[in-house]
Amino acid sequence: MDVQRLELLRELAERRSITAVARATHRTPSAVSQQLKVLEREAGLPLTERSGRGLILTDAGRALARSATDVAVALARANAVWDEFRNHATGEVSLVTFPTAGEMLLPGALRQIASVPGLVVNCTDKDPELSDFPALTADFDIVLAYSLRGQLPWGGRGLTVVPLMTEPLDVGLPADHRLAARAWIGPADVVGETWIGAPDGYPFERILHQIEQQGGGQALVAQRFADMRLIEAFVMAGLGIALVPRYTWGGDQPGKLVLKPLRGVDAERQIVALMRPDRAERLAVRTVVDVLRAEAERVQAEHTSATPPPSPTP
């Protein structure tokens, strides 16, 4: 079977439409359909079937698409072995990140990568809902994503997942707030406060629900924003309190905003790199991921050493 036709079937399994496959592979929809028909004749079994106005894979089609992934991984691994013999981590690597991770990790990482001849990293940012992160791996070599403890939104997707760091989520307060002098706070202390929240469906909303459950009340969410800098601005203006990532908040704001550890709920997020398994085999991609991991360790160690442990009583 032709490897390129197998790859088109794999793309259809992930992108779910001929039009999307055509757009991603720079072909016309009719050309994609023709190649899939040829593959079907080679396989001797129906690989797709009509569903409404579109196509879905048959059981045989899904099995062959999984085999196409295995073929892509094997080819990428073979190329990576050759690149290692040549010590040749060159080429372009595309990366997409959510904004706060990009601000925290990418400047330092790209400074290190600049010393690798021929390796180019093209970065962009998006701030999707949690469930949308895995889909970005179809178009980017590396996706920086995050989840809360106990959530696996990319489980069962066949993706390579590289943990980078764990980041606590604190409660951001105006500096003159009644709780600003406390070493830490619990759900009952803040459940009745006015909150500046994240959009519905974003992971931080789940932590706010835990605060309501543990605190025995309902949180009043006055505004919702995806941009953390905007959330921080509202907190500093005294318009509410918010969940704020400890390492990636806007920085030292003396007299304006303070962060307090939250006890009684799982208030932390796991930051990971997601990749298609064949792309994860590329030496250039592995080199970038190794640098990202080292930068994450540096950032986490820097913040841990600079933050004294909270006292045992509020």
PDB file of C-alpha atoms in Angstrom:
ATOM      1  CA  MET A   1       0.000   0.000   0.000  1.00  0.00           C
ATOM      2  CA  ASP A   2       1.137   3.519  -0.734  1.00  0.00           C
ATOM      3  CA  VAL A   3       2.384   5.336   2.371  1.00  0.00           C
ATOM      4  CA  GLN A   4       0.965   8.681   1.264  1.00  0.00           C
ATOM      5  CA  ARG A   5      -2.503   7.188   0.795  1.00  0.00           C
ATOM      6  CA  LEU A   6      -2.273   5.600   4.238  1.00  0.00           C
ATOM      7  CA  GLU A   7      -1.433   9.024   5.641  1.00  0.00           C
ATOM      8  CA  LEU A   8      -4.559  10.494   4.015  1.00  0.00           C
ATOM      9  CA  LEU A   9      -6.671   7.820   5.715  1.00  0.00           C
ATOM     10  CA  ARG A  10      -5.027   8.661   9.022  1.00  0.00           C
ATOM     11  CA  GLU A  11      -5.778  12.347   8.487  1.00  0.00           C
ATOM     12  CA  LEU A  12      -9.416  11.521   7.772  1.00  0.00           C
ATOM     13  CA  ALA A  13      -9.602   9.552  11.020  1.00  0.00           C
ATOM     14  CA  GLU A  14      -8.380  12.595  12.959  1.00  0.00           C
ATOM     15  CA  ARG A  15      -9.925  15.485  11.032  1.00  0.00           C
ATOM     16  CA  ARG A  16     -13.286  13.814  10.332  1.00  0.00           C
ATOM     17  CA  SER A  17     -13.946  15.367   6.906  1.00  0.00           C
ATOM     18  CA  ILE A  18     -12.563  15.228   3.363  1.00  0.00           C
ATOM     19  CA  THR A  19     -12.588  19.031   3.220  1.00  0.00           C
ATOM     20  CA  ALA A  20     -10.434  19.329   6.348  1.00  0.00           C
ATOM     21  CA  VAL A  21      -7.989  16.713   5.033  1.00  0.00           C
ATOM     22  CA  ALA A  22      -7.770  18.517   1.697  1.00  0.00           C
ATOM     23  CA  ARG A  23      -7.079  21.838   3.420  1.00  0.00           C
ATOM     24  CA  ALA A  24      -4.377  20.343   5.655  1.00  0.00           C
ATOM     25  CA  THR A  25      -2.616  18.461   2.847  1.00  0.00           C
ATOM     26  CA  HIS A  26      -2.945  21.211   0.224  1.00  0.00           C
ATOM     27  CA  ARG A  27      -5.067  19.085  -2.098  1.00  0.00           C
ATOM     28  CA  THR A  28      -8.522  19.430  -3.565  1.00  0.00           C
ATOM     29  CA  PRO A  29     -11.336  17.411  -1.939  1.00  0.00           C
ATOM     30  CA  SER A  30     -11.799  15.460  -5.156  1.00  0.00           C
ATOM     31  CA  ALA A  31      -8.104  14.513  -5.203  1.00  0.00           C
ATOM     32  CA  VAL A  32      -8.313  13.254  -1.605  1.00  0.00           C
ATOM     33  CA  SER A  33     -11.438  11.228  -2.427  1.00  0.00           C
ATOM     34  CA  GLN A  34      -9.770   9.676  -5.455  1.00  0.00           C
ATOM     35  CA  GLN A  35      -6.696   8.636  -3.470  1.00  0.00           C
ATOM     36  CA  LEU A  36      -8.852   7.093  -0.761  1.00  0.00           C
ATOM     37  CA  LYS A  37     -10.779   5.115  -3.377  1.00  0.00           C
ATOM     38  CA  VAL A  38      -7.503   3.768  -4.741  1.00  0.00           C
ATOM     39  CA  LEU A  39      -6.461   2.757  -1.220  1.00  0.00           C
ATOM     40  CA  GLU A  40      -9.822   1.048  -0.739  1.00  0.00           C
ATOM     41  CA  ARG A  41      -9.277  -0.992  -3.900  1.00  0.00           C
ATOM     42  CA  GLU A  42      -5.821  -1.966  -2.676  1.00  0.00           C
ATOM     43  CA  ALA A  43      -7.231  -3.007   0.704  1.00  0.00           C
ATOM     44  CA  GLY A  44     -10.074  -4.994  -0.818  1.00  0.00           C
ATOM     45  CA  LEU A  45     -12.517  -3.797   1.839  1.00  0.00           C
ATOM     46  CA  PRO A  46     -14.715  -0.701   2.309  1.00  0.00           C
ATOM     47  CA  LEU A  47     -12.766   1.823   4.358  1.00  0.00           C
ATOM     48  CA  THR A  48     -15.381   4.600   4.501  1.00  0.00           C
ATOM     49  CA  GLU A  49     -19.148   4.870   4.492  1.00  0.00           C
ATOM     50  CA  ARG A  50     -21.651   7.663   4.163  1.00  0.00           C
ATOM     51  CA  SER A  51     -22.983   9.339   7.308  1.00  0.00           C
ATOM     52  CA  GLY A  52     -25.361  12.156   6.524  1.00  0.00           C
ATOM     53  CA  ARG A  53     -23.549  14.440   4.107  1.00  0.00           C
ATOM     54  CA  GLY A  54     -20.080  13.253   5.104  1.00  0.00           C
ATOM     55  CA  LEU A  55     -17.884  10.167   5.410  1.00  0.00           C
ATOM     56  CA  ILE A  56     -16.916   8.101   8.422  1.00  0.00           C
ATOM     57  CA  LEU A  57     -14.479   5.227   8.672  1.00  0.00           C
ATOM     58  CA  THR A  58     -15.631   1.639   8.787  1.00  0.00           C
ATOM     59  CA  ASP A  59     -14.127  -0.759  11.337  1.00  0.00           C
ATOM     60  CA  ALA A  60     -11.617  -1.818   8.683  1.00  0.00           C
ATOM     61  CA  GLY A  61     -10.875   1.827   7.928  1.00  0.00           C
ATOM     62  CA  ARG A  62     -10.200   2.631  11.594  1.00  0.00           C
ATOM     63  CA  ALA A  63      -7.913  -0.400  11.920  1.00  0.00           C
ATOM     64  CA  LEU A  64      -5.960   0.598   8.817  1.00  0.00           C
ATOM     65  CA  ALA A  65      -5.735   4.205  10.063  1.00  0.00           C
ATOM     66  CA  ARG A  66      -4.138   2.935  13.279  1.00  0.00           C
ATOM     67  CA  SER A  67      -1.694   0.954  11.154  1.00  0.00           C
ATOM     68  CA  ALA A  68      -0.948   4.138   9.224  1.00  0.00           C
ATOM     69  CA  THR A  69       0.102   5.752  12.509  1.00  0.00           C
ATOM     70  CA  ASP A  70       2.436   2.814  13.194  1.00  0.00           C
ATOM     71  CA  VAL A  71       3.974   3.219   9.725  1.00  0.00           C
ATOM     72  CA  ALA A  72       4.454   6.975  10.265  1.00  0.00           C
ATOM     73  CA  VAL A  73       6.121   6.363  13.635  1.00  0.00           C
ATOM     74  CA  ALA A  74       8.460   3.743  12.152  1.00  0.00           C
ATOM     75  CA  LEU A  75       9.506   6.048   9.311  1.00  0.00           C
ATOM     76  CA  ALA A  76      10.030   8.997  11.670  1.00  0.00           C
ATOM     77  CA  ARG A  77      12.099   6.798  14.006  1.00  0.00           C
ATOM     78  CA  ALA A  78      14.287   5.639  11.132  1.00  0.00           C
ATOM     79  CA  ASN A  79      14.892   9.217  10.038  1.00  0.00           C
ATOM     80  CA  ALA A  80      15.673  10.207  13.634  1.00  0.00           C
ATOM     81  CA  VAL A  81      18.300   7.468  13.923  1.00  0.00           C
ATOM     82  CA  TRP A  82      20.000   8.780  10.816  1.00  0.00           C
ATOM     83  CA  ASP A  83      19.833  12.348  12.128  1.00  0.00           C
ATOM     84  CA  GLU A  84      21.429  11.202  15.396  1.00  0.00           C
ATOM     85  CA  PHE A  85      24.316   9.606  13.501  1.00  0.00           C
ATOM     86  CA  ARG A  86      24.811  12.906  11.702  1.00  0.00           C
ATOM     87  CA  ASN A  87      24.206  14.892  14.919  1.00  0.00           C
ATOM     88  CA  HIS A  88      21.775  16.844  12.815  1.00  0.00           C
ATOM     89  CA  ALA A  89      18.796  18.248  14.799  1.00  0.00           C
ATOM     90  CA  THR A  90      17.800  20.586  11.994  1.00  0.00           C
ATOM     91  CA  GLY A  91      14.553  21.674  10.399  1.00  0.00           C
ATOM     92  CA  GLU A  92      11.465  23.598  11.380  1.00  0.00           C
ATOM     93  CA  VAL A  93       9.380  22.754  14.456  1.00  0.00           C
ATOM     94  CA  SER A  94       5.937  24.293  14.886  1.00  0.00           C
ATOM     95  CA  LEU A  95       4.729  24.948  18.420  1.00  0.00           C
ATOM     96  CA  VAL A  96       1.494  26.300  19.861  1.00  0.00           C
ATOM     97  CA  THR A  97       1.120  27.330  23.490  1.00  0.00           C
ATOM     98  CA  PHE A  98      -1.461  28.842  25.782  1.00  0.00           C
ATOM     99  CA  PRO A  99      -0.372  32.398  26.620  1.00  0.00           C
ATOM    100  CA  THR A 100       0.893  32.111  30.195  1.00  0.00           C
ATOM    101  CA  ALA A 101       3.038  29.040  29.481  1.00  0.00           C
ATOM    102  CA  GLY A 102       4.466  30.772  26.449  1.00  0.00           C
ATOM    103  CA  GLU A 103       5.377  33.815  28.507  1.00  0.00           C
ATOM    104  CA  MET A 104       7.002  31.656  31.175  1.00  0.00           C
ATOM    105  CA  LEU A 105       8.870  29.062  29.093  1.00  0.00           C
ATOM    106  CA  LEU A 106       9.455  30.203  25.530  1.00  0.00           C
ATOM    107  CA  PRO A 107      11.839  33.183  25.890  1.00  0.00           C
ATOM    108  CA  GLY A 108      14.391  31.159  27.842  1.00  0.00           C
ATOM    109  CA  ALA A 109      13.910  28.047  25.715  1.00  0.00           C
ATOM    110  CA  LEU A 110      14.300  29.881  22.420  1.00  0.00           C
ATOM    111  CA  ARG A 111      17.461  31.594  23.645  1.00  0.00           C
ATOM    112  CA  GLN A 112      18.969  28.134  24.150  1.00  0.00           C
ATOM    113  CA  ILE A 113      17.656  26.790  20.849  1.00  0.00           C
ATOM    114  CA  ALA A 114      19.204  29.728  18.995  1.00  0.00           C
ATOM    115  CA  SER A 115      22.581  28.063  19.558  1.00  0.00           C
ATOM    116  CA  VAL A 116      21.536  24.954  17.574  1.00  0.00           C
ATOM    117  CA  PRO A 117      22.455  25.542  13.903  1.00  0.00           C
ATOM    118  CA  GLY A 118      19.640  24.900  11.462  1.00  0.00           C
ATOM    119  CA  LEU A 119      16.910  24.397  14.073  1.00  0.00           C
ATOM    120  CA  VAL A 120      14.008  26.830  13.731  1.00  0.00           C
ATOM    121  CA  VAL A 121      10.994  26.948  16.053  1.00  0.00           C
ATOM    122  CA  ASN A 122       7.874  28.719  14.797  1.00  0.00           C
ATOM    123  CA  CYS A 123       5.596  29.616  17.720  1.00  0.00           C
ATOM    124  CA  THR A 124       2.062  30.877  18.073  1.00  0.00           C
ATOM    125  CA  ASP A 125      -0.440  31.061  20.916  1.00  0.00           C
ATOM    126  CA  LYS A 126      -4.025  29.976  21.459  1.00  0.00           C
ATOM    127  CA  ASP A 127      -6.130  29.701  24.589  1.00  0.00           C
ATOM    128  CA  PRO A 128      -8.620  26.921  23.845  1.00  0.00           C
ATOM    129  CA  GLU A 129     -10.931  25.040  26.134  1.00  0.00           C
ATOM    130  CA  LEU A 130      -9.343  21.993  27.695  1.00  0.00           C
ATOM    131  CA  SER A 131     -10.963  19.522  25.297  1.00  0.00           C
ATOM    132  CA  ASP A 132      -9.590  21.380  22.259  1.00  0.00           C
ATOM    133  CA  PHE A 133      -5.886  20.966  23.025  1.00  0.00           C
ATOM    134  CA  PRO A 134      -5.496  17.439  21.513  1.00  0.00           C
ATOM    135  CA  ALA A 135      -6.959  18.522  18.167  1.00  0.00           C
ATOM    136  CA  LEU A 136      -4.167  21.091  17.773  1.00  0.00           C
ATOM    137  CA  THR A 137      -1.614  18.271  17.416  1.00  0.00           C
ATOM    138  CA  ALA A 138      -2.914  17.717  13.881  1.00  0.00           C
ATOM    139  CA  ASP A 139      -1.486  21.075  12.822  1.00  0.00           C
ATOM    140  CA  PHE A 140       1.449  21.651  15.201  1.00  0.00           C
ATOM    141  CA  ASP A 141       4.461  19.515  16.087  1.00  0.00           C
ATOM    142  CA  ILE A 142       4.284  20.467  19.786  1.00  0.00           C
ATOM    143  CA  VAL A 143       1.241  21.622  21.752  1.00  0.00           C
ATOM    144  CA  LEU A 144       1.799  23.072  25.220  1.00  0.00           C
ATOM    145  CA  ALA A 145      -1.329  22.192  27.167  1.00  0.00           C
ATOM    146  CA  TYR A 146      -2.516  21.946  30.746  1.00  0.00           C
ATOM    147  CA  SER A 147      -4.988  19.982  32.810  1.00  0.00           C
ATOM    148  CA  LEU A 148      -6.083  19.780  36.416  1.00  0.00           C
ATOM    149  CA  ARG A 149      -5.352  16.879  38.729  1.00  0.00           C
ATOM    150  CA  GLY A 150      -7.486  13.870  37.812  1.00  0.00           C
ATOM    151  CA  GLN A 151      -8.317  15.074  34.312  1.00  0.00           C
ATOM    152  CA  LEU A 152      -6.980  13.302  31.211  1.00  0.00           C
ATOM    153  CA  PRO A 153      -8.596  15.091  28.265  1.00  0.00           C
ATOM    154  CA  TRP A 154      -6.049  13.563  25.889  1.00  0.00           C
ATOM    155  CA  GLY A 155      -6.321  10.029  27.214  1.00  0.00           C
ATOM    156  CA  GLY A 156      -7.056   7.417  24.556  1.00  0.00           C
ATOM    157  CA  ARG A 157      -6.039   9.749  21.727  1.00  0.00           C
ATOM    158  CA  GLY A 158      -2.765   7.956  20.997  1.00  0.00           C
ATOM    159  CA  LEU A 159      -0.722  11.083  21.667  1.00  0.00           C
ATOM    160  CA  THR A 160       2.755  11.305  23.166  1.00  0.00           C
ATOM    161  CA  VAL A 161       2.536  13.254  26.432  1.00  0.00           C
ATOM    162  CA  VAL A 162       5.649  14.732  28.070  1.00  0.00           C
ATOM    163  CA  PRO A 163       5.082  16.255  31.542  1.00  0.00           C
ATOM    164  CA  LEU A 164       6.876  19.576  31.975  1.00  0.00           C
ATOM    165  CA  MET A 165       5.858  20.969  35.356  1.00  0.00           C
ATOM    166  CA  THR A 166       3.203  21.280  38.054  1.00  0.00           C
ATOM    167  CA  GLU A 167       2.061  24.812  38.833  1.00  0.00           C
ATOM    168  CA  PRO A 168       0.052  25.730  41.965  1.00  0.00           C
ATOM    169  CA  LEU A 169      -3.005  27.931  41.553  1.00  0.00           C
ATOM    170  CA  ASP A 170      -3.267  30.574  44.273  1.00  0.00           C
ATOM    171  CA  VAL A 171      -5.973  33.055  45.180  1.00  0.00           C
ATOM    172  CA  GLY A 172      -5.128  36.526  43.921  1.00  0.00           C
ATOM    173  CA  LEU A 173      -6.294  39.303  46.255  1.00  0.00           C
ATOM    174  CA  PRO A 174      -6.109  43.095  46.218  1.00  0.00           C
ATOM    175  CA  ALA A 175      -3.292  44.100  48.559  1.00  0.00           C
ATOM    176  CA  ASP A 176      -5.740  45.819  50.935  1.00  0.00           C
ATOM    177  CA  HIS A 177      -8.093  42.811  51.118  1.00  0.00           C
ATOM    178  CA  ARG A 178      -9.140  41.594  54.577  1.00  0.00           C
ATOM    179  CA  LEU A 179      -7.322  38.273  53.937  1.00  0.00           C
ATOM    180  CA  ALA A 180      -4.136  39.767  52.512  1.00  0.00           C
ATOM    181  CA  ALA A 181      -2.157  39.234  55.726  1.00  0.00           C
ATOM    182  CA  ARG A 182      -3.036  35.527  55.996  1.00  0.00           C
ATOM    183  CA  ALA A 183      -0.400  32.890  55.248  1.00  0.00           C
ATOM    184  CA  TRP A 184      -2.971  30.726  53.462  1.00  0.00           C
ATOM    185  CA  ILE A 185      -6.733  30.607  53.010  1.00  0.00           C
ATOM    186  CA  GLY A 186      -9.392  27.917  52.750  1.00  0.00           C
ATOM    187  CA  PRO A 187     -12.605  27.567  50.723  1.00  0.00           C
ATOM    188  CA  ALA A 188     -14.816  28.858  53.550  1.00  0.00           C
ATOM    189  CA  ASP A 189     -12.770  32.067  53.670  1.00  0.00           C
ATOM    190  CA  VAL A 190     -13.449  33.038  50.058  1.00  0.00           C
ATOM    191  CA  VAL A 191     -16.556  31.238  48.806  1.00  0.00           C
ATOM    192  CA  GLY A 192     -18.731  34.277  49.502  1.00  0.00           C
ATOM    193  CA  GLU A 193     -16.375  36.712  47.758  1.00  0.00           C
ATOM    194  CA  THR A 194     -16.932  38.341  44.385  1.00  0.00           C
ATOM    195  CA  TRP A 195     -14.843  36.436  41.825  1.00  0.00           C
ATOM    196  CA  ILE A 196     -13.286  37.277  38.492  1.00  0.00           C
ATOM    197  CA  GLY A 197     -13.618  33.945  36.731  1.00  0.00           C
ATOM    198  CA  ALA A 198     -12.602  32.106  33.575  1.00  0.00           C
ATOM    199  CA  PRO A 199     -15.041  31.367  30.732  1.00  0.00           C
ATOM    200  CA  ASP A 200     -17.389  28.422  31.156  1.00  0.00           C
ATOM    201  CA  GLY A 201     -15.636  25.200  30.169  1.00  0.00           C
ATOM    202  CA  TYR A 202     -12.168  26.375  31.150  1.00  0.00           C
ATOM    203  CA  PRO A 203     -10.369  24.226  33.749  1.00  0.00           C
ATOM    204  CA  PHE A 204     -10.223  26.892  36.480  1.00  0.00           C
ATOM    205  CA  GLU A 205     -14.010  26.781  36.656  1.00  0.00           C
ATOM    206  CA  ARG A 206     -13.796  23.272  38.088  1.00  0.00           C
ATOM    207  CA  ILE A 207     -11.661  24.519  41.001  1.00  0.00           C
ATOM    208  CA  LEU A 208     -14.197  27.235  41.717  1.00  0.00           C
ATOM    209  CA  HIS A 209     -16.892  24.548  41.919  1.00  0.00           C
ATOM    210  CA  GLN A 210     -14.725  22.671  44.438  1.00  0.00           C
ATOM    211  CA  ILE A 211     -14.415  25.849  46.487  1.00  0.00           C
ATOM    212  CA  GLU A 212     -18.215  26.132  46.523  1.00  0.00           C
ATOM    213  CA  GLN A 213     -18.605  22.504  47.601  1.00  0.00           C
ATOM    214  CA  GLN A 214     -15.967  22.665  50.327  1.00  0.00           C
ATOM    215  CA  GLY A 215     -16.902  26.153  51.464  1.00  0.00           C
ATOM    216  CA  GLY A 216     -20.633  25.490  51.696  1.00  0.00           C
ATOM    217  CA  GLY A 217     -21.750  28.437  49.608  1.00  0.00           C
ATOM    218  CA  GLN A 218     -22.036  29.875  46.137  1.00  0.00           C
ATOM    219  CA  ALA A 219     -19.351  32.028  44.550  1.00  0.00           C
ATOM    220  CA  LEU A 220     -20.511  35.185  42.826  1.00  0.00           C
ATOM    221  CA  VAL A 221     -18.687  35.473  39.485  1.00  0.00           C
ATOM    222  CA  ALA A 222     -18.940  39.087  38.410  1.00  0.00           C
ATOM    223  CA  GLN A 223     -16.860  38.870  35.201  1.00  0.00           C
ATOM    224  CA  ARG A 224     -15.274  36.144  33.092  1.00  0.00           C
ATOM    225  CA  PHE A 225     -12.082  36.514  31.058  1.00  0.00           C
ATOM    226  CA  ALA A 226      -9.678  34.150  29.310  1.00  0.00           C
ATOM    227  CA  ASP A 227      -6.754  36.589  29.523  1.00  0.00           C
ATOM    228  CA  MET A 228      -4.944  36.303  32.871  1.00  0.00           C
ATOM    229  CA  ARG A 229      -3.500  39.817  32.634  1.00  0.00           C
ATOM    230  CA  LEU A 230      -7.024  41.204  32.363  1.00  0.00           C
ATOM    231  CA  ILE A 231      -8.113  39.115  35.341  1.00  0.00           C
ATOM    232  CA  GLU A 232      -5.170  40.426  37.363  1.00  0.00           C
ATOM    233  CA  ALA A 233      -6.026  44.010  36.401  1.00  0.00           C
ATOM    234  CA  PHE A 234      -9.564  43.574  37.747  1.00  0.00           C
ATOM    235  CA  VAL A 235      -8.221  42.092  40.991  1.00  0.00           C
ATOM    236  CA  MET A 236      -5.766  44.973  41.456  1.00  0.00           C
ATOM    237  CA  ALA A 237      -8.626  47.409  40.866  1.00  0.00           C
ATOM    238  CA  GLY A 238     -10.492  45.835  43.803  1.00  0.00           C
ATOM    239  CA  LEU A 239     -13.278  44.416  41.626  1.00  0.00           C
ATOM    240  CA  GLY A 240     -12.953  40.851  42.872  1.00  0.00           C
ATOM    241  CA  ILE A 241     -10.587  37.989  43.627  1.00  0.00           C
ATOM    242  CA  ALA A 242      -9.413  35.248  41.261  1.00  0.00           C
ATOM    243  CA  LEU A 243      -7.488  32.024  40.813  1.00  0.00           C
ATOM    244  CA  VAL A 244      -4.013  32.975  39.596  1.00  0.00           C
ATOM    245  CA  PRO A 245      -1.179  30.639  38.487  1.00  0.00           C
ATOM    246  CA  ARG A 246       1.708  31.055  40.909  1.00  0.00           C
ATOM    247  CA  TYR A 247       4.598  30.993  38.421  1.00  0.00           C
ATOM    248  CA  THR A 248       2.974  32.724  35.466  1.00  0.00           C
ATOM    249  CA  TRP A 249       1.187  35.685  36.984  1.00  0.00           C
ATOM    250  CA  GLY A 250       2.143  39.172  35.857  1.00  0.00           C
ATOM    251  CA  GLY A 251       4.959  39.630  38.352  1.00  0.00           C
ATOM    252  CA  ASP A 252       5.666  41.596  41.478  1.00  0.00           C
ATOM    253  CA  GLN A 253       2.959  44.184  42.087  1.00  0.00           C
ATOM    254  CA  PRO A 254       3.793  45.693  45.477  1.00  0.00           C
ATOM    255  CA  GLY A 255       0.822  47.376  47.047  1.00  0.00           C
ATOM    256  CA  LYS A 256      -1.554  46.073  44.389  1.00  0.00           C
ATOM    257  CA  LEU A 257      -1.933  42.273  44.286  1.00  0.00           C
ATOM    258  CA  VAL A 258      -0.930  39.403  46.570  1.00  0.00           C
ATOM    259  CA  LEU A 259      -1.140  35.645  46.100  1.00  0.00           C
ATOM    260  CA  LYS A 260      -2.230  33.284  48.864  1.00  0.00           C
ATOM    261  CA  PRO A 261      -1.991  29.459  48.785  1.00  0.00           C
ATOM    262  CA  LEU A 262      -5.392  27.747  48.756  1.00  0.00           C
ATOM    263  CA  ARG A 263      -5.860  24.749  51.019  1.00  0.00           C
ATOM    264  CA  GLY A 264      -8.647  22.198  51.005  1.00  0.00           C
ATOM    265  CA  VAL A 265      -8.945  21.724  47.225  1.00  0.00           C
ATOM    266  CA  ASP A 266      -6.646  20.396  44.502  1.00  0.00           C
ATOM    267  CA  ALA A 267      -5.510  23.763  43.199  1.00  0.00           C
ATOM    268  CA  GLU A 268      -2.760  23.057  40.704  1.00  0.00           C
ATOM    269  CA  ARG A 269      -2.359  22.401  37.017  1.00  0.00           C
ATOM    270  CA  GLN A 270      -0.141  20.025  35.082  1.00  0.00           C
ATOM    271  CA  ILE A 271       1.636  21.565  32.085  1.00  0.00           C
ATOM    272  CA  VAL A 272       2.581  19.085  29.360  1.00  0.00           C
ATOM    273  CA  ALA A 273       3.805  18.872  25.773  1.00  0.00           C
ATOM    274  CA  LEU A 274       1.454  16.966  23.454  1.00  0.00           C
ATOM    275  CA  MET A 275       2.584  15.486  20.145  1.00  0.00           C
ATOM    276  CA  ARG A 276       1.548  13.031  17.504  1.00  0.00           C
ATOM    277  CA  PRO A 277       3.722   9.951  18.115  1.00  0.00           C
ATOM    278  CA  ASP A 278       5.493  10.137  14.748  1.00  0.00           C
ATOM    279  CA  ARG A 279       6.376  13.803  15.210  1.00  0.00           C
ATOM    280  CA  ALA A 280       7.621  13.047  18.719  1.00  0.00           C
ATOM    281  CA  GLU A 281      10.257  10.774  17.130  1.00  0.00           C
ATOM    282  CA  ARG A 282      11.846  13.588  15.108  1.00  0.00           C
ATOM    283  CA  LEU A 283      15.241  14.576  16.498  1.00  0.00           C
ATOM    284  CA  ALA A 284      14.428  18.268  16.023  1.00  0.00           C
ATOM    285  CA  VAL A 285      11.184  17.910  17.975  1.00  0.00           C
ATOM    286  CA  ARG A 286      12.859  15.889  20.733  1.00  0.00           C
ATOM    287  CA  THR A 287      15.553  18.531  21.022  1.00  0.00           C
ATOM    288  CA  VAL A 288      12.961  21.276  21.501  1.00  0.00           C
ATOM    289  CA  VAL A 289      11.061  19.214  24.083  1.00  0.00           C
ATOM    290  CA  ASP A 290      14.262  18.525  26.030  1.00  0.00           C
ATOM    291  CA  VAL A 291      14.987  22.259  26.164  1.00  0.00           C
ATOM    292  CA  LEU A 292      11.409  22.985  27.274  1.00  0.00           C
ATOM    293  CA  ARG A 293      11.692  20.394  30.037  1.00  0.00           C
ATOM    294  CA  ALA A 294      14.959  21.890  31.272  1.00  0.00           C
ATOM    295  CA  GLU A 295      13.510  25.408  31.184  1.00  0.00           C
ATOM    296  CA  ALA A 296      10.425  24.263  33.123  1.00  0.00           C
ATOM    297  CA  GLU A 297      12.647  22.692  35.766  1.00  0.00           C
ATOM    298  CA  ARG A 298      14.664  25.907  36.041  1.00  0.00           C
ATOM    299  CA  VAL A 299      11.556  28.070  36.414  1.00  0.00           C
ATOM    300  CA  GLN A 300       9.994  25.770  38.983  1.00  0.00           C
ATOM    301  CA  ALA A 301      13.206  25.567  41.022  1.00  0.00           C
ATOM    302  CA  GLU A 302      13.618  29.341  40.900  1.00  0.00           C
ATOM    303  CA  HIS A 303      10.122  29.957  42.242  1.00  0.00           C
ATOM    304  CA  THR A 304      10.319  27.186  44.826  1.00  0.00           C
ATOM    305  CA  SER A 305      13.551  28.550  46.312  1.00  0.00           C
ATOM    306  CA  ALA A 306      12.160  32.101  46.328  1.00  0.00           C
ATOM    307  CA  THR A 307       8.866  31.186  48.030  1.00  0.00           C
ATOM    308  CA  PRO A 308       9.027  30.448  51.772  1.00  0.00           C
ATOM    309  CA  PRO A 309       6.729  27.666  52.977  1.00  0.00           C
ATOM    310  CA  PRO A 310       3.443  28.902  54.455  1.00  0.00           C
ATOM    311  CA  SER A 311       3.067  28.795  58.218  1.00  0.00           C
ATOM    312  CA  PRO A 312       0.827  25.997  59.567  1.00  0.00           C
ATOM    313  CA  THR A 313      -1.866  28.367  60.799  1.00  0.00           C
ATOM    314  CA  PRO A 314      -3.727  31.134  58.953  1.00  0.00           C
TER     315      PRO A 314
END
